[in-house]
């Protein structure tokens, strides 16, 4: 049987420009699922925690990528406007 290695929760700073309300909500949901899993130590709650952890990871990645894409688009638009002048 594989041992489950606990990873500490690393919270991005809410002052980050890509950090939105959805990021905060999903982090709280993950922590809530983890606390339930620790209190009951059942396979069902472990599965719920893993699902919440994966969902949180995807939400954070989406928020970061969306922010970067918007910045790149803004830079691209500003550069093309300079060339037109």
PDB file of C-alpha atoms in Angstrom:
ATOM      1  CA  UNK A   1       0.000   0.000   0.000  1.00  0.00           C
ATOM      2  CA  UNK A   2       1.322   3.422  -0.921  1.00  0.00           C
ATOM      3  CA  UNK A   3       1.733   5.929   1.861  1.00  0.00           C
ATOM      4  CA  UNK A   4      -0.131   9.182   1.461  1.00  0.00           C
ATOM      5  CA  UNK A   5       2.273  12.094   1.777  1.00  0.00           C
ATOM      6  CA  UNK A   6       0.686  15.272   3.040  1.00  0.00           C
ATOM      7  CA  UNK A   7       1.557  18.413   1.116  1.00  0.00           C
ATOM      8  CA  UNK A   8       1.238  21.750   2.887  1.00  0.00           C
ATOM      9  CA  UNK A   9      -1.282  24.201   1.520  1.00  0.00           C
ATOM     10  CA  UNK A  10       0.459  27.003  -0.298  1.00  0.00           C
ATOM     11  CA  UNK A  11      -1.825  29.974  -0.710  1.00  0.00           C
ATOM     12  CA  UNK A  12      -1.021  32.479  -3.416  1.00  0.00           C
ATOM     13  CA  UNK A  13      -1.161  36.012  -2.163  1.00  0.00           C
ATOM     14  CA  UNK A  14      -4.547  37.584  -2.874  1.00  0.00           C
ATOM     15  CA  UNK A  15      -2.667  40.697  -3.981  1.00  0.00           C
ATOM     16  CA  UNK A  16      -1.628  38.832  -7.132  1.00  0.00           C
ATOM     17  CA  UNK A  17      -3.501  40.365 -10.072  1.00  0.00           C
ATOM     18  CA  UNK A  18      -4.644  36.965 -11.405  1.00  0.00           C
ATOM     19  CA  UNK A  19      -6.054  35.873  -8.014  1.00  0.00           C
ATOM     20  CA  UNK A  20      -9.837  36.160  -8.288  1.00  0.00           C
ATOM     21  CA  UNK A  21     -12.799  35.284  -6.084  1.00  0.00           C
ATOM     22  CA  UNK A  22     -13.090  31.862  -7.730  1.00  0.00           C
ATOM     23  CA  UNK A  23      -9.507  31.120  -6.660  1.00  0.00           C
ATOM     24  CA  UNK A  24     -10.260  32.011  -3.074  1.00  0.00           C
ATOM     25  CA  UNK A  25     -13.499  30.017  -3.015  1.00  0.00           C
ATOM     26  CA  UNK A  26     -11.932  26.887  -4.431  1.00  0.00           C
ATOM     27  CA  UNK A  27      -9.045  27.099  -1.943  1.00  0.00           C
ATOM     28  CA  UNK A  28     -11.527  27.262   0.925  1.00  0.00           C
ATOM     29  CA  UNK A  29     -13.457  24.298  -0.496  1.00  0.00           C
ATOM     30  CA  UNK A  30     -10.243  22.292  -0.731  1.00  0.00           C
ATOM     31  CA  UNK A  31      -9.332  23.098   2.863  1.00  0.00           C
ATOM     32  CA  UNK A  32     -12.837  22.171   4.012  1.00  0.00           C
ATOM     33  CA  UNK A  33     -12.646  18.809   2.189  1.00  0.00           C
ATOM     34  CA  UNK A  34      -9.215  18.179   3.695  1.00  0.00           C
ATOM     35  CA  UNK A  35     -10.439  18.901   7.228  1.00  0.00           C
ATOM     36  CA  UNK A  36     -13.370  16.504   6.748  1.00  0.00           C
ATOM     37  CA  UNK A  37     -10.995  13.848   5.453  1.00  0.00           C
ATOM     38  CA  UNK A  38      -8.689  14.277   8.470  1.00  0.00           C
ATOM     39  CA  UNK A  39     -11.566  14.092  10.922  1.00  0.00           C
ATOM     40  CA  UNK A  40     -13.141  10.944   9.424  1.00  0.00           C
ATOM     41  CA  UNK A  41     -10.258   9.236   7.567  1.00  0.00           C
ATOM     42  CA  UNK A  42     -12.595   7.417   5.209  1.00  0.00           C
ATOM     43  CA  UNK A  43     -11.877   6.518   1.571  1.00  0.00           C
ATOM     44  CA  UNK A  44     -14.942   8.491   0.473  1.00  0.00           C
ATOM     45  CA  UNK A  45     -13.717  11.700   2.060  1.00  0.00           C
ATOM     46  CA  UNK A  46     -10.230  11.075   0.734  1.00  0.00           C
ATOM     47  CA  UNK A  47     -11.697  10.841  -2.774  1.00  0.00           C
ATOM     48  CA  UNK A  48     -13.625  14.075  -2.189  1.00  0.00           C
ATOM     49  CA  UNK A  49     -10.440  15.790  -1.025  1.00  0.00           C
ATOM     50  CA  UNK A  50      -8.490  14.567  -4.071  1.00  0.00           C
ATOM     51  CA  UNK A  51     -11.278  15.813  -6.335  1.00  0.00           C
ATOM     52  CA  UNK A  52     -11.297  19.211  -4.599  1.00  0.00           C
ATOM     53  CA  UNK A  53      -7.502  19.400  -4.825  1.00  0.00           C
ATOM     54  CA  UNK A  54      -7.538  18.681  -8.560  1.00  0.00           C
ATOM     55  CA  UNK A  55     -10.351  21.177  -9.141  1.00  0.00           C
ATOM     56  CA  UNK A  56      -8.421  23.851  -7.235  1.00  0.00           C
ATOM     57  CA  UNK A  57      -5.319  23.211  -9.305  1.00  0.00           C
ATOM     58  CA  UNK A  58      -7.250  23.566 -12.557  1.00  0.00           C
ATOM     59  CA  UNK A  59      -9.004  26.778 -11.420  1.00  0.00           C
ATOM     60  CA  UNK A  60      -5.689  28.363 -10.390  1.00  0.00           C
ATOM     61  CA  UNK A  61      -4.000  27.346 -13.648  1.00  0.00           C
ATOM     62  CA  UNK A  62      -6.922  28.696 -15.667  1.00  0.00           C
ATOM     63  CA  UNK A  63      -6.836  32.011 -13.782  1.00  0.00           C
ATOM     64  CA  UNK A  64      -3.084  32.378 -14.350  1.00  0.00           C
ATOM     65  CA  UNK A  65      -3.267  31.453 -18.036  1.00  0.00           C
ATOM     66  CA  UNK A  66      -6.218  33.770 -18.644  1.00  0.00           C
ATOM     67  CA  UNK A  67      -4.364  36.639 -16.988  1.00  0.00           C
ATOM     68  CA  UNK A  68      -1.214  35.994 -19.039  1.00  0.00           C
ATOM     69  CA  UNK A  69      -3.203  35.706 -22.274  1.00  0.00           C
ATOM     70  CA  UNK A  70      -4.973  39.018 -21.576  1.00  0.00           C
ATOM     71  CA  UNK A  71      -1.623  40.707 -20.887  1.00  0.00           C
ATOM     72  CA  UNK A  72      -0.126  39.305 -24.093  1.00  0.00           C
ATOM     73  CA  UNK A  73      -3.163  40.423 -26.074  1.00  0.00           C
ATOM     74  CA  UNK A  74      -2.935  43.915 -24.595  1.00  0.00           C
ATOM     75  CA  UNK A  75       0.764  44.112 -25.448  1.00  0.00           C
ATOM     76  CA  UNK A  76       0.109  42.853 -28.948  1.00  0.00           C
ATOM     77  CA  UNK A  77      -2.634  45.430 -29.485  1.00  0.00           C
ATOM     78  CA  UNK A  78      -0.515  48.276 -28.145  1.00  0.00           C
ATOM     79  CA  UNK A  79       2.434  47.304 -30.378  1.00  0.00           C
ATOM     80  CA  UNK A  80       0.271  47.075 -33.497  1.00  0.00           C
ATOM     81  CA  UNK A  81      -1.204  50.519 -32.795  1.00  0.00           C
ATOM     82  CA  UNK A  82       2.301  52.014 -32.554  1.00  0.00           C
ATOM     83  CA  UNK A  83       3.199  50.594 -35.967  1.00  0.00           C
ATOM     84  CA  UNK A  84       0.117  52.183 -37.534  1.00  0.00           C
ATOM     85  CA  UNK A  85       1.147  55.691 -36.500  1.00  0.00           C
TER      86      UNK A  85
END
